[in-house]
Amino acid sequence: MLKHPDRALCDEVTVRLVKFPDSRRPPALMRAAAAGLLALSTAVLPACGNEPGERPAIAASGPARASDAPQHTDAGPRTASAPRLAGRVEKVFDGDSFRMRLADGTVTGVRIGGIDAPERTQPFAGVSRRTLANRIEGSTVEVEARKRDPYGRVVGAVFRDGQDLGLAQIEAGLAWHFRRYAHEQPPQERRSYAEAEARARAARRGLWSHGTPQPPWEFRARRRANDR
């Protein structure tokens, strides 16, 4: 590990991790690039905190694990050091994920952090997806990139013209606050998301109009159990 890496080197390695993988590369080239990037990040990123002992906001995610449980319980990353990615939204897949193209032509999937929208066969899944699409499809958004998930998507807060889109989905009753990963959110964001869900639930907006809806994480767990 490098003891005192240059700040520019830290930023370059972090941004490369955010933009990787690039699906346009041949598989053999992808494997070689992944190996080189992993070696570089292992040597550089552990020492890249803004202060002694601080962890970087984004680290190499490694291969997908059978469990997607969070691996730590700290108060969350310091978003001041998280890179901001700007790009045009090409396609919205559901109420919490989409594909965007960055200015340099890189295409990446994005998962809105801190929320979980209904799965496709759940009530309000279509409404949730259409609402998000109406807000951002074809528009330029900013992603406060915090990590990559096991599927290679950038995860973080998403903004359009200053509006927090994850918060907007929760306020409309079209997504849950994803408390399982609340530790990855800054404290103020975590509180605002939790309070927005409580207000939507009390007002019976969107999915909360159906009594006690099944959270998508429970839906996915039951589906995995049935597939075994």
Short mmCIF file of C-alpha atoms in Angstrom, two decimals:
data_model
loop_
_atom_site.label_atom_id
_atom_site.label_comp_id
_atom_site.label_asym_id
_atom_site.label_seq_id
_atom_site.Cartn_x
_atom_site.Cartn_y
_atom_site.Cartn_z
CA MET A 1 0.00 0.00 0.00
CA LEU A 2 1.27 3.49 -0.78
CA LYS A 3 1.69 5.52 2.41
CA HIS A 4 1.00 8.99 1.02
CA PRO A 5 -0.50 8.81 -2.48
CA ASP A 6 -1.00 12.02 -4.41
CA ARG A 7 -4.60 13.37 -4.21
CA ALA A 8 -4.84 13.44 -8.00
CA LEU A 9 -3.91 9.75 -8.13
CA CYS A 10 -6.58 8.93 -5.55
CA ASP A 11 -9.24 10.78 -7.55
CA GLU A 12 -8.19 9.12 -10.82
CA VAL A 13 -8.35 5.61 -9.34
CA THR A 14 -11.74 6.34 -7.74
CA VAL A 15 -13.27 7.63 -10.97
CA ARG A 16 -11.93 4.64 -12.90
CA LEU A 17 -13.60 2.32 -10.42
CA VAL A 18 -16.89 4.17 -10.83
CA LYS A 19 -16.75 3.94 -14.62
CA PHE A 20 -15.66 0.29 -14.71
CA PRO A 21 -16.84 -2.01 -16.26
CA ASP A 22 -17.14 -0.87 -19.86
CA SER A 23 -19.21 -3.56 -21.59
CA ARG A 24 -17.94 -2.47 -25.01
CA ARG A 25 -14.57 -4.08 -24.33
CA PRO A 26 -13.88 -7.72 -25.39
CA PRO A 27 -14.09 -10.23 -22.46
CA ALA A 28 -10.35 -10.98 -22.45
CA LEU A 29 -9.54 -7.27 -22.34
CA MET A 30 -12.11 -6.78 -19.57
CA ARG A 31 -10.41 -9.47 -17.43
CA ALA A 32 -6.99 -7.93 -17.93
CA ALA A 33 -8.31 -4.44 -17.18
CA ALA A 34 -10.09 -5.67 -14.06
CA ALA A 35 -6.94 -7.35 -12.75
CA GLY A 36 -4.83 -4.25 -13.34
CA LEU A 37 -7.42 -1.91 -11.79
CA LEU A 38 -7.83 -4.17 -8.75
CA ALA A 39 -4.06 -4.22 -8.16
CA LEU A 40 -3.85 -0.45 -8.50
CA SER A 41 -6.81 0.22 -6.22
CA THR A 42 -5.45 -2.20 -3.59
CA ALA A 43 -2.16 -0.30 -3.54
CA VAL A 44 -3.61 3.21 -3.58
CA LEU A 45 -7.15 3.51 -2.18
CA PRO A 46 -6.59 2.32 1.44
CA ALA A 47 -4.42 5.40 2.01
CA CYS A 48 -6.62 7.87 0.12
CA GLY A 49 -8.83 9.21 2.94
CA ASN A 50 -9.17 12.93 3.37
CA GLU A 51 -8.01 12.43 6.95
CA PRO A 52 -5.80 9.75 8.58
CA GLY A 53 -7.68 6.45 8.78
CA GLU A 54 -10.65 7.59 6.65
CA ARG A 55 -11.93 5.06 4.13
CA PRO A 56 -12.47 6.04 0.51
CA ALA A 57 -16.08 6.63 -0.56
CA ILE A 58 -15.88 3.98 -3.31
CA ALA A 59 -13.93 0.74 -3.21
CA ALA A 60 -13.62 -2.17 -5.61
CA SER A 61 -16.77 -4.22 -5.17
CA GLY A 62 -15.24 -7.58 -6.10
CA PRO A 63 -17.34 -10.53 -7.27
CA ALA A 64 -21.00 -10.71 -6.37
CA ARG A 65 -21.73 -12.56 -3.12
CA ALA A 66 -24.68 -14.80 -2.36
CA SER A 67 -25.74 -12.35 0.34
CA ASP A 68 -26.10 -8.63 -0.30
CA ALA A 69 -26.05 -7.78 3.40
CA PRO A 70 -24.04 -4.70 4.33
CA GLN A 71 -20.59 -5.45 5.67
CA HIS A 72 -20.25 -2.57 8.17
CA THR A 73 -22.38 -0.39 10.40
CA ASP A 74 -20.66 3.00 10.42
CA ALA A 75 -22.55 6.27 9.99
CA GLY A 76 -22.00 6.28 6.25
CA PRO A 77 -19.55 7.75 3.73
CA ARG A 78 -18.58 11.40 3.75
CA THR A 79 -20.29 12.58 0.60
CA ALA A 80 -18.06 15.64 0.26
CA SER A 81 -15.39 13.34 -1.18
CA ALA A 82 -17.74 11.29 -3.37
CA PRO A 83 -17.31 11.96 -7.11
CA ARG A 84 -20.24 13.52 -8.95
CA LEU A 85 -21.07 12.00 -12.31
CA ALA A 86 -23.20 13.93 -14.79
CA GLY A 87 -24.86 12.24 -17.74
CA ARG A 88 -27.97 11.85 -19.87
CA VAL A 89 -30.53 9.24 -18.82
CA GLU A 90 -31.14 6.84 -21.71
CA LYS A 91 -33.59 4.39 -20.15
CA VAL A 92 -35.42 3.95 -16.85
CA PHE A 93 -35.80 0.29 -15.88
CA ASP A 94 -37.91 0.63 -12.74
CA GLY A 95 -38.59 3.04 -9.91
CA ASP A 96 -35.02 3.01 -8.61
CA SER A 97 -32.67 2.19 -11.48
CA PHE A 98 -31.74 3.47 -14.93
CA ARG A 99 -29.02 3.64 -17.57
CA MET A 100 -27.09 6.83 -18.28
CA ARG A 101 -24.42 7.99 -20.73
CA LEU A 102 -21.61 10.17 -19.39
CA ALA A 103 -20.05 13.04 -21.33
CA ASP A 104 -17.14 10.84 -22.46
CA GLY A 105 -19.53 8.27 -23.94
CA THR A 106 -19.27 5.76 -21.10
CA VAL A 107 -22.57 3.99 -20.42
CA THR A 108 -23.33 2.83 -16.89
CA GLY A 109 -26.23 1.50 -14.89
CA VAL A 110 -27.31 3.51 -11.86
CA ARG A 111 -29.13 2.36 -8.72
CA ILE A 112 -30.63 5.18 -6.67
CA GLY A 113 -29.21 4.78 -3.19
CA GLY A 114 -31.34 4.71 -0.07
CA ILE A 115 -34.59 3.59 -1.71
CA ASP A 116 -36.19 0.36 -2.88
CA ALA A 117 -39.02 0.55 -5.43
CA PRO A 118 -41.62 -2.18 -6.08
CA GLU A 119 -40.54 -5.15 -8.19
CA ARG A 120 -42.13 -5.51 -11.62
CA THR A 121 -44.99 -7.79 -10.58
CA GLN A 122 -45.78 -5.88 -7.39
CA PRO A 123 -48.53 -3.26 -7.10
CA PHE A 124 -47.44 0.25 -8.12
CA ALA A 125 -44.32 -1.01 -9.91
CA GLY A 126 -45.50 0.46 -13.21
CA VAL A 127 -46.53 3.76 -11.65
CA SER A 128 -43.20 4.03 -9.87
CA ARG A 129 -41.23 3.38 -13.07
CA ARG A 130 -43.32 5.79 -15.18
CA THR A 131 -43.06 8.54 -12.59
CA LEU A 132 -39.28 8.29 -12.48
CA ALA A 133 -39.11 8.10 -16.29
CA ASN A 134 -41.23 11.24 -16.63
CA ARG A 135 -38.85 13.04 -14.31
CA ILE A 136 -35.51 12.03 -15.81
CA GLU A 137 -35.64 10.03 -19.06
CA GLY A 138 -33.79 11.99 -21.73
CA SER A 139 -32.61 14.54 -19.15
CA THR A 140 -29.25 15.24 -17.58
CA VAL A 141 -28.82 14.14 -13.97
CA GLU A 142 -26.02 14.13 -11.42
CA VAL A 143 -25.12 11.04 -9.41
CA GLU A 144 -23.26 11.35 -6.13
CA ALA A 145 -21.47 8.05 -6.63
CA ARG A 146 -20.83 6.12 -3.42
CA LYS A 147 -20.10 2.56 -4.55
CA ARG A 148 -20.83 -0.12 -7.14
CA ASP A 149 -23.25 -2.92 -6.37
CA PRO A 150 -22.66 -6.60 -7.24
CA TYR A 151 -24.32 -5.99 -10.62
CA GLY A 152 -21.81 -3.30 -11.59
CA ARG A 153 -24.22 -0.39 -11.18
CA VAL A 154 -23.17 2.91 -9.64
CA VAL A 155 -25.08 3.46 -6.38
CA GLY A 156 -25.68 6.90 -4.93
CA ALA A 157 -27.96 9.89 -4.53
CA VAL A 158 -29.36 11.19 -7.83
CA PHE A 159 -30.28 14.80 -8.57
CA ARG A 160 -31.96 16.68 -11.39
CA ASP A 161 -31.85 20.47 -11.19
CA GLY A 162 -31.07 20.13 -7.49
CA GLN A 163 -34.02 17.84 -6.73
CA ASP A 164 -33.22 14.65 -4.80
CA LEU A 165 -34.97 12.02 -6.90
CA GLY A 166 -34.78 9.25 -4.32
CA LEU A 167 -36.51 11.49 -1.81
CA ALA A 168 -39.12 12.44 -4.42
CA GLN A 169 -39.96 8.77 -5.05
CA ILE A 170 -40.42 8.14 -1.34
CA GLU A 171 -42.54 11.28 -0.86
CA ALA A 172 -44.84 10.18 -3.68
CA GLY A 173 -45.37 6.81 -2.01
CA LEU A 174 -43.59 5.03 -4.86
CA ALA A 175 -40.60 3.60 -2.99
CA TRP A 176 -39.53 2.51 0.47
CA HIS A 177 -36.66 3.96 2.43
CA PHE A 178 -34.14 1.11 2.12
CA ARG A 179 -33.20 0.98 5.81
CA ARG A 180 -30.96 -2.00 5.31
CA TYR A 181 -28.46 0.34 3.65
CA ALA A 182 -29.28 3.48 5.64
CA HIS A 183 -25.77 3.32 7.15
CA GLU A 184 -24.44 4.29 3.71
CA GLN A 185 -26.35 7.58 3.75
CA PRO A 186 -25.23 10.84 5.35
CA PRO A 187 -27.20 11.43 8.60
CA GLN A 188 -29.31 14.32 7.26
CA GLU A 189 -30.29 12.38 4.13
CA ARG A 190 -31.09 9.30 6.21
CA ARG A 191 -33.42 11.31 8.45
CA SER A 192 -35.17 13.06 5.55
CA TYR A 193 -35.81 9.75 3.78
CA ALA A 194 -37.21 8.12 6.93
CA GLU A 195 -39.43 11.13 7.65
CA ALA A 196 -40.66 11.24 4.05
CA GLU A 197 -41.71 7.59 4.24
CA ALA A 198 -43.55 8.21 7.50
CA ARG A 199 -45.46 11.11 5.92
CA ALA A 200 -46.35 9.11 2.80
CA ARG A 201 -47.51 6.21 4.94
CA ALA A 202 -49.66 8.45 7.14
CA ALA A 203 -51.21 10.11 4.07
CA ARG A 204 -51.72 6.70 2.41
CA ARG A 205 -50.05 7.92 -0.77
CA GLY A 206 -49.19 5.57 -3.59
CA LEU A 207 -48.32 2.05 -2.50
CA TRP A 208 -49.36 2.88 1.09
CA SER A 209 -52.98 3.10 -0.09
CA HIS A 210 -52.98 -0.71 -0.15
CA GLY A 211 -52.87 -1.25 3.59
CA THR A 212 -49.57 -2.93 4.46
CA PRO A 213 -47.70 -3.56 1.18
CA GLN A 214 -44.98 -6.17 1.01
CA PRO A 215 -41.53 -4.56 0.86
CA PRO A 216 -39.58 -5.50 -2.27
CA TRP A 217 -36.70 -7.04 -0.28
CA GLU A 218 -39.19 -9.49 1.27
CA PHE A 219 -40.70 -10.13 -2.16
CA ARG A 220 -37.25 -10.95 -3.60
CA ALA A 221 -36.38 -13.22 -0.68
CA ARG A 222 -39.60 -15.19 -1.09
CA ARG A 223 -39.04 -15.48 -4.85
CA ARG A 224 -35.49 -16.79 -4.31
CA ALA A 225 -36.80 -19.32 -1.79
CA ASN A 226 -39.45 -20.52 -4.25
CA ASP A 227 -36.83 -20.89 -7.01
CA ARG A 228 -34.72 -23.30 -4.99
#
